[in-house]
GROMACS .gro file of C-alpha atoms in nm:
model
  326
    1MET     CA    1  -4.865  19.915  -0.764
    2SER     CA    2  -4.824  19.924  -1.141
    3THR     CA    3  -4.616  19.709  -1.375
    4LYS     CA    4  -4.508  19.761  -1.736
    5ILE     CA    5  -4.644  19.498  -1.972
    6THR     CA    6  -4.667  19.423  -2.343
    7LEU     CA    7  -4.994  19.322  -2.506
    8ALA     CA    8  -4.875  18.958  -2.506
    9LYS     CA    9  -4.801  18.972  -2.133
   10GLY     CA   10  -5.131  19.149  -2.063
   11LEU     CA   11  -5.332  18.881  -2.242
   12ASN     CA   12  -5.135  18.605  -2.069
   13ALA     CA   13  -5.191  18.761  -1.728
   14GLY     CA   14  -5.560  18.816  -1.803
   15LEU     CA   15  -5.607  18.453  -1.905
   16ARG     CA   16  -5.422  18.338  -1.594
   17LYS     CA   17  -5.639  18.554  -1.367
   18ALA     CA   18  -5.959  18.425  -1.529
   19MET     CA   19  -5.844  18.064  -1.485
   20GLU     CA   20  -5.753  18.125  -1.123
   21ASP     CA   21  -6.091  18.282  -1.052
   22ASP     CA   22  -6.307  18.019  -1.226
   23PRO     CA   23  -6.216  17.649  -1.258
   24LYS     CA   24  -6.467  17.619  -1.545
   25VAL     CA   25  -6.244  17.833  -1.773
   26LEU     CA   26  -6.057  17.617  -2.026
   27VAL     CA   27  -5.806  17.713  -2.295
   28MET     CA   28  -5.784  17.510  -2.614
   29GLY     CA   29  -5.624  17.540  -2.955
   30GLU     CA   30  -5.330  17.446  -3.173
   31ASP     CA   31  -4.997  17.457  -2.981
   32VAL     CA   32  -5.144  17.651  -2.687
   33GLY     CA   33  -5.008  17.404  -2.429
   34LYS     CA   34  -4.647  17.291  -2.432
   35LEU     CA   35  -4.540  17.557  -2.682
   36GLY     CA   36  -4.744  17.833  -2.519
   37GLY     CA   37  -4.892  17.941  -2.852
   38VAL     CA   38  -4.705  18.062  -3.159
   39PHE     CA   39  -4.706  18.414  -3.012
   40ARG     CA   40  -4.650  18.282  -2.655
   41ILE     CA   41  -4.982  18.424  -2.533
   42THR     CA   42  -5.059  18.106  -2.334
   43ASP     CA   43  -4.700  18.056  -2.217
   44GLY     CA   44  -4.681  17.870  -1.887
   45LEU     CA   45  -5.054  17.810  -1.850
   46GLN     CA   46  -5.047  17.436  -1.918
   47LYS     CA   47  -4.762  17.389  -1.671
   48ASP     CA   48  -4.958  17.568  -1.398
   49PHE     CA   49  -5.314  17.450  -1.472
   50GLY     CA   50  -5.257  17.110  -1.628
   51GLU     CA   51  -5.341  16.941  -1.957
   52ASP     CA   52  -5.711  16.908  -1.866
   53ARG     CA   53  -5.755  17.286  -1.867
   54VAL     CA   54  -5.503  17.393  -2.133
   55ILE     CA   55  -5.560  17.156  -2.421
   56ASP     CA   56  -5.339  17.110  -2.727
   57SER     CA   57  -5.586  17.035  -3.006
   58PRO     CA   58  -5.546  16.877  -3.349
   59LEU     CA   59  -5.509  17.107  -3.648
   60ALA     CA   60  -5.885  17.116  -3.705
   61GLU     CA   61  -6.049  17.452  -3.640
   62SER     CA   62  -6.402  17.324  -3.700
   63GLY     CA   63  -6.342  17.049  -3.447
   64ILE     CA   64  -6.192  17.291  -3.194
   65VAL     CA   65  -6.490  17.526  -3.203
   66GLY     CA   66  -6.743  17.242  -3.225
   67THR     CA   67  -6.592  17.083  -2.913
   68ALA     CA   68  -6.607  17.420  -2.739
   69VAL     CA   69  -6.980  17.444  -2.819
   70GLY     CA   70  -7.039  17.119  -2.633
   71LEU     CA   71  -6.826  17.235  -2.340
   72ALA     CA   72  -7.015  17.565  -2.318
   73LEU     CA   73  -7.347  17.381  -2.318
   74ARG     CA   74  -7.220  17.177  -2.022
   75GLY     CA   75  -7.135  17.484  -1.816
   76TYR     CA   76  -6.770  17.541  -1.904
   77ARG     CA   77  -6.622  17.867  -2.034
   78PRO     CA   78  -6.391  17.763  -2.319
   79VAL     CA   79  -6.138  18.009  -2.459
   80VAL     CA   80  -6.052  17.897  -2.811
   81GLU     CA   81  -5.743  18.018  -2.992
   82ILE     CA   82  -5.747  18.039  -3.370
   83GLN     CA   83  -5.375  18.039  -3.445
   84PHE     CA   84  -5.397  18.294  -3.730
   85ASP     CA   85  -5.687  18.499  -3.867
   86GLY     CA   86  -5.688  18.319  -4.202
   87PHE     CA   87  -5.729  17.983  -4.029
   88VAL     CA   88  -6.073  18.072  -3.890
   89TYR     CA   89  -6.267  17.983  -4.205
   90PRO     CA   90  -6.283  17.605  -4.151
   91ALA     CA   91  -6.461  17.695  -3.824
   92TYR     CA   92  -6.687  17.956  -3.984
   93ASP     CA   93  -6.981  17.718  -4.015
   94GLN     CA   94  -6.963  17.627  -3.645
   95ILE     CA   95  -6.931  17.993  -3.542
   96VAL     CA   96  -7.212  18.130  -3.757
   97CYS     CA   97  -7.455  17.835  -3.747
   98GLN     CA   98  -7.405  17.707  -3.392
   99VAL     CA   99  -7.216  17.950  -3.168
  100ALA     CA  100  -7.408  18.259  -3.281
  101LYS     CA  101  -7.753  18.099  -3.281
  102MET     CA  102  -7.763  17.861  -2.984
  103HIS     CA  103  -7.884  18.112  -2.724
  104TYR     CA  104  -8.157  18.243  -2.956
  105ARG     CA  105  -8.251  17.896  -3.081
  106SER     CA  106  -8.302  17.772  -2.723
  107LYS     CA  107  -8.513  18.078  -2.629
  108GLY     CA  108  -8.249  18.184  -2.379
  109ARG     CA  109  -8.217  17.849  -2.204
  110SER     CA  110  -7.871  17.766  -2.340
  111PRO     CA  111  -7.621  18.052  -2.313
  112MET     CA  112  -7.296  18.019  -2.505
  113PRO     CA  113  -7.015  18.156  -2.283
  114MET     CA  114  -6.726  18.119  -2.524
  115VAL     CA  115  -6.434  18.337  -2.632
  116ILE     CA  116  -6.276  18.284  -2.973
  117ARG     CA  117  -5.937  18.457  -2.978
  118ILE     CA  118  -5.815  18.558  -3.323
  119PRO     CA  119  -5.479  18.730  -3.389
  120PHE     CA  120  -5.565  18.961  -3.679
  121GLY     CA  121  -5.413  19.214  -3.914
  122GLY     CA  122  -5.083  19.235  -4.097
  123GLY     CA  123  -4.746  19.397  -4.064
  124ILE     CA  124  -4.543  19.094  -3.953
  125GLY     CA  125  -4.402  18.981  -4.287
  126ALA     CA  126  -4.606  18.661  -4.292
  127VAL     CA  127  -4.716  18.435  -4.575
  128GLU     CA  128  -5.068  18.393  -4.719
  129HIS     CA  129  -5.356  18.335  -4.473
  130HIS     CA  130  -5.161  18.492  -4.184
  131SER     CA  131  -5.256  18.861  -4.213
  132GLU     CA  132  -5.633  18.879  -4.266
  133SER     CA  133  -5.887  19.119  -4.116
  134PRO     CA  134  -6.215  18.924  -4.110
  135GLU     CA  135  -6.395  19.128  -3.843
  136ALA     CA  136  -6.680  19.255  -4.062
  137GLN     CA  137  -6.792  18.900  -4.139
  138PHE     CA  138  -6.843  18.832  -3.769
  139ALA     CA  139  -6.979  19.175  -3.678
  140HIS     CA  140  -7.246  19.117  -3.946
  141THR     CA  141  -7.362  18.799  -3.768
  142PRO     CA  142  -7.636  18.850  -3.505
  143GLY     CA  143  -7.562  18.659  -3.185
  144LEU     CA  144  -7.189  18.729  -3.181
  145LYS     CA  145  -7.014  19.001  -2.984
  146VAL     CA  146  -6.695  19.130  -3.148
  147VAL     CA  147  -6.424  19.329  -2.970
  148ALA     CA  148  -6.071  19.439  -3.060
  149CYS     CA  149  -5.807  19.543  -2.808
  150SER     CA  150  -5.534  19.785  -2.913
  151ASN     CA  151  -5.302  19.812  -2.613
  152PRO     CA  152  -5.161  19.606  -2.324
  153VAL     CA  153  -5.391  19.739  -2.050
  154ASP     CA  154  -5.706  19.681  -2.256
  155GLY     CA  155  -5.576  19.334  -2.344
  156TYR     CA  156  -5.547  19.244  -1.975
  157TRP     CA  157  -5.894  19.363  -1.877
  158MET     CA  158  -6.092  19.292  -2.192
  159ILE     CA  159  -5.997  18.922  -2.212
  160GLN     CA  160  -6.123  18.872  -1.856
  161GLN     CA  161  -6.445  19.060  -1.929
  162ALA     CA  162  -6.501  18.859  -2.247
  163ILE     CA  163  -6.455  18.532  -2.059
  164ALA     CA  164  -6.704  18.646  -1.794
  165SER     CA  165  -6.966  18.725  -2.060
  166ASP     CA  166  -7.246  18.473  -2.114
  167ASP     CA  167  -7.249  18.563  -2.484
  168PRO     CA  168  -6.998  18.432  -2.738
  169VAL     CA  169  -6.723  18.687  -2.801
  170ILE     CA  170  -6.495  18.709  -3.103
  171PHE     CA  171  -6.182  18.855  -2.944
  172LEU     CA  172  -5.952  19.020  -3.198
  173GLU     CA  173  -5.589  19.077  -3.108
  174PRO     CA  174  -5.359  19.296  -3.328
  175LYS     CA  175  -5.070  19.055  -3.373
  176ARG     CA  176  -4.810  19.314  -3.471
  177GLN     CA  177  -4.871  19.483  -3.135
  178TYR     CA  178  -4.812  19.169  -2.925
  179HIS     CA  179  -4.451  19.253  -2.839
  180ALA     CA  180  -4.426  19.610  -2.972
  181ASP     CA  181  -4.509  19.858  -2.697
  182LYS     CA  182  -4.531  19.852  -2.319
  183ALA     CA  183  -4.783  20.025  -2.095
  184GLU     CA  184  -4.835  20.069  -1.722
  185LEU     CA  185  -5.091  19.830  -1.573
  186ASP     CA  186  -5.242  19.934  -1.240
  187GLU     CA  187  -5.476  19.657  -1.126
  188SER     CA  188  -5.625  19.881  -0.855
  189LEU     CA  189  -5.798  20.090  -1.122
  190ALA     CA  190  -6.141  19.977  -1.238
  191PRO     CA  191  -6.158  19.880  -1.606
  192GLU     CA  192  -6.396  20.042  -1.852
  193PRO     CA  193  -6.698  19.838  -1.966
  194LEU     CA  194  -6.615  19.580  -2.233
  195PHE     CA  195  -6.857  19.707  -2.495
  196SER     CA  196  -6.753  20.072  -2.493
  197SER     CA  197  -6.546  20.299  -2.716
  198ARG     CA  198  -6.302  20.554  -2.578
  199VAL     CA  199  -6.152  20.890  -2.672
  200VAL     CA  200  -5.776  20.835  -2.655
  201ARG     CA  201  -5.671  21.183  -2.769
  202ARG     CA  202  -5.865  21.507  -2.755
  203GLY     CA  203  -5.881  21.737  -3.056
  204THR     CA  204  -6.092  22.004  -3.220
  205ASP     CA  205  -6.047  22.002  -3.600
  206ALA     CA  206  -6.139  21.648  -3.708
  207THR     CA  207  -6.219  21.307  -3.558
  208VAL     CA  208  -6.026  20.992  -3.648
  209VAL     CA  209  -6.185  20.660  -3.550
  210ALA     CA  210  -5.979  20.341  -3.544
  211TYR     CA  211  -5.954  20.006  -3.368
  212GLY     CA  212  -5.699  19.731  -3.313
  213PRO     CA  213  -5.370  19.788  -3.497
  214THR     CA  214  -5.469  20.118  -3.658
  215VAL     CA  215  -5.516  20.300  -3.326
  216LYS     CA  216  -5.138  20.337  -3.311
  217THR     CA  217  -5.141  20.464  -3.672
  218ALA     CA  218  -5.413  20.718  -3.590
  219MET     CA  219  -5.224  20.840  -3.285
  220ALA     CA  220  -4.907  20.885  -3.490
  221ALA     CA  221  -5.108  21.079  -3.751
  222ALA     CA  222  -5.250  21.305  -3.478
  223THR     CA  223  -4.900  21.378  -3.349
  224ALA     CA  224  -4.776  21.461  -3.699
  225ALA     CA  225  -5.082  21.678  -3.770
  226GLU     CA  226  -5.021  21.876  -3.453
  227ASP     CA  227  -4.686  21.990  -3.595
  228ASP     CA  228  -4.881  22.145  -3.883
  229GLY     CA  229  -5.130  22.312  -3.651
  230THR     CA  230  -5.413  22.061  -3.695
  231SER     CA  231  -5.582  21.916  -3.385
  232LEU     CA  232  -5.714  21.562  -3.434
  233GLU     CA  233  -5.938  21.376  -3.190
  234VAL     CA  234  -5.872  21.000  -3.190
  235ILE     CA  235  -6.129  20.740  -3.079
  236ASP     CA  236  -6.055  20.372  -3.018
  237LEU     CA  237  -6.374  20.184  -3.102
  238ARG     CA  238  -6.274  19.876  -2.893
  239THR     CA  239  -6.613  19.711  -2.957
  240LEU     CA  240  -6.723  19.636  -3.314
  241SER     CA  241  -7.048  19.456  -3.234
  242PRO     CA  242  -7.226  19.613  -3.063
  243LEU     CA  243  -7.085  19.947  -3.174
  244ASP     CA  244  -7.069  20.214  -2.903
  245MET     CA  245  -7.134  20.522  -3.112
  246GLY     CA  246  -7.194  20.770  -2.827
  247PRO     CA  247  -6.838  20.906  -2.805
  248VAL     CA  248  -6.813  20.911  -3.186
  249MET     CA  249  -7.134  21.113  -3.229
  250GLU     CA  250  -7.037  21.358  -2.955
  251SER     CA  251  -6.697  21.410  -3.113
  252VAL     CA  252  -6.828  21.458  -3.467
  253ARG     CA  253  -7.085  21.712  -3.347
  254ARG     CA  254  -6.789  21.917  -3.218
  255THR     CA  255  -6.535  21.867  -3.499
  256GLY     CA  256  -6.770  21.836  -3.798
  257ARG     CA  257  -6.534  21.595  -3.974
  258LEU     CA  258  -6.470  21.220  -3.952
  259VAL     CA  259  -6.208  20.981  -4.091
  260VAL     CA  260  -6.243  20.608  -4.019
  261CYS     CA  261  -5.934  20.388  -4.042
  262HIS     CA  262  -5.895  20.010  -4.041
  263GLU     CA  263  -5.670  19.750  -4.206
  264ALA     CA  264  -5.964  19.558  -4.354
  265HIS     CA  265  -6.082  19.630  -4.709
  266VAL     CA  266  -6.266  19.960  -4.736
  267ASN     CA  267  -6.553  19.803  -4.933
  268LEU     CA  268  -6.822  19.695  -4.684
  269GLY     CA  269  -6.579  19.723  -4.393
  270LEU     CA  270  -6.665  19.849  -4.043
  271GLY     CA  271  -6.595  20.201  -4.166
  272ALA     CA  272  -6.901  20.182  -4.390
  273GLU     CA  273  -7.130  20.114  -4.093
  274VAL     CA  274  -6.971  20.388  -3.884
  275ALA     CA  275  -7.004  20.632  -4.174
  276ALA     CA  276  -7.369  20.542  -4.230
  277ARG     CA  277  -7.463  20.584  -3.865
  278VAL     CA  278  -7.280  20.916  -3.832
  279THR     CA  279  -7.446  21.043  -4.151
  280GLU     CA  280  -7.788  20.942  -4.016
  281GLU     CA  281  -7.740  21.096  -3.672
  282CYS     CA  282  -7.503  21.390  -3.734
  283PHE     CA  283  -7.588  21.502  -4.086
  284TYR     CA  284  -7.632  21.868  -3.999
  285SER     CA  285  -7.311  21.874  -3.796
  286LEU     CA  286  -7.092  21.742  -4.079
  287GLU     CA  287  -6.876  21.992  -4.267
  288ALA     CA  288  -6.742  21.726  -4.506
  289PRO     CA  289  -6.828  21.371  -4.616
  290VAL     CA  290  -6.713  21.091  -4.387
  291LEU     CA  291  -6.394  20.946  -4.535
  292ARG     CA  292  -6.256  20.593  -4.501
  293VAL     CA  293  -5.897  20.471  -4.502
  294GLY     CA  294  -5.828  20.100  -4.524
  295GLY     CA  295  -5.680  19.810  -4.714
  296PHE     CA  296  -5.726  19.795  -5.089
  297ASP     CA  297  -5.986  19.564  -5.242
  298THR     CA  298  -5.740  19.288  -5.326
  299PRO     CA  299  -5.641  18.972  -5.142
  300TYR     CA  300  -5.375  19.046  -4.882
  301PRO     CA  301  -5.048  19.082  -5.077
  302ALA     CA  302  -4.709  18.917  -5.045
  303SER     CA  303  -4.516  19.040  -4.743
  304ARG     CA  304  -4.261  19.231  -4.950
  305ILE     CA  305  -4.529  19.481  -5.055
  306GLU     CA  306  -4.762  19.469  -4.753
  307GLU     CA  307  -4.649  19.814  -4.638
  308ASP     CA  308  -4.800  19.953  -4.957
  309PHE     CA  309  -5.128  19.779  -4.874
  310LEU     CA  310  -5.163  19.873  -4.508
  311PRO     CA  311  -5.303  20.214  -4.405
  312ASP     CA  312  -5.020  20.433  -4.279
  313LEU     CA  313  -4.970  20.778  -4.135
  314ASP     CA  314  -4.955  20.944  -4.478
  315ARG     CA  315  -5.282  20.792  -4.598
  316VAL     CA  316  -5.460  20.898  -4.280
  317LEU     CA  317  -5.322  21.252  -4.307
  318ASP     CA  318  -5.420  21.267  -4.675
  319ALA     CA  319  -5.780  21.184  -4.580
  320VAL     CA  320  -5.768  21.449  -4.305
  321ASP     CA  321  -5.641  21.706  -4.555
  322ARG     CA  322  -5.917  21.620  -4.801
  323SER     CA  323  -6.176  21.652  -4.526
  324LEU     CA  324  -6.042  21.989  -4.410
  325ALA     CA  325  -6.028  22.119  -4.767
  326PHE     CA  326  -6.388  22.026  -4.848
   0.00000   0.00000   0.00000
């Protein structure tokens, strides 16, 4: 039996399932309890599991993550919510210096089973510090796993898989997709592995790689390109560290062209790493340079002009046209 869910409902149901299956799973963060989170992702969990397992924390991100480190060392599986992407920086020291290094520092004796949920990206008309894309900073840190869901079904399965992992996982959620689209969830179907990328649309002329909020943008671009007779293959990366480059390499060897799209700044973003690896492995298959589409190298702008900042269908198609014309 399948049900239609939004990304918000998928994440909520996934958290609920993980808490039902393992009493050591805890949820903690600002307003996650009585309010159910500012995006209502944890709605109803405190009522059903109690205040000992769904904990409303002070507004102190460093303290939230530091407390979760201690809980993980004692055998719990804390799921920490950072209310908005731009709020993660007070906890950056804990994440990079403690969370990422504890397993290595202890020579494997002290795993760090922790999930840090971060709503990321823009497009919701928010104020400063509410629309960041900090994924590259965490993907560049050894010891952290970084994943990004893009749709309701992945949200449901990936949050459970992340919680079950003995490694710390930065779990990125595209906030503008929380309540946007619905998808059919069939729990009888086996999920794909957590750290794997996936071809979401087949094509022959060029490959477009995206993750999180820009998967929807890439799919829209592929639909528009089809009207002009261009066939685009779209790949959802899903995992940013480790990268699963197998499907990307296979695709590029067929199409000969690659465009990488993300909301984060182009300079030193994930697209740079994808481009470098494809150039190293598929150099003789490429018919054009790998092109990147992303946010401009400025701080995230005021909401009234954010649509000019964010990658859109036209910017993706422009990159495709430049690649095809090379």
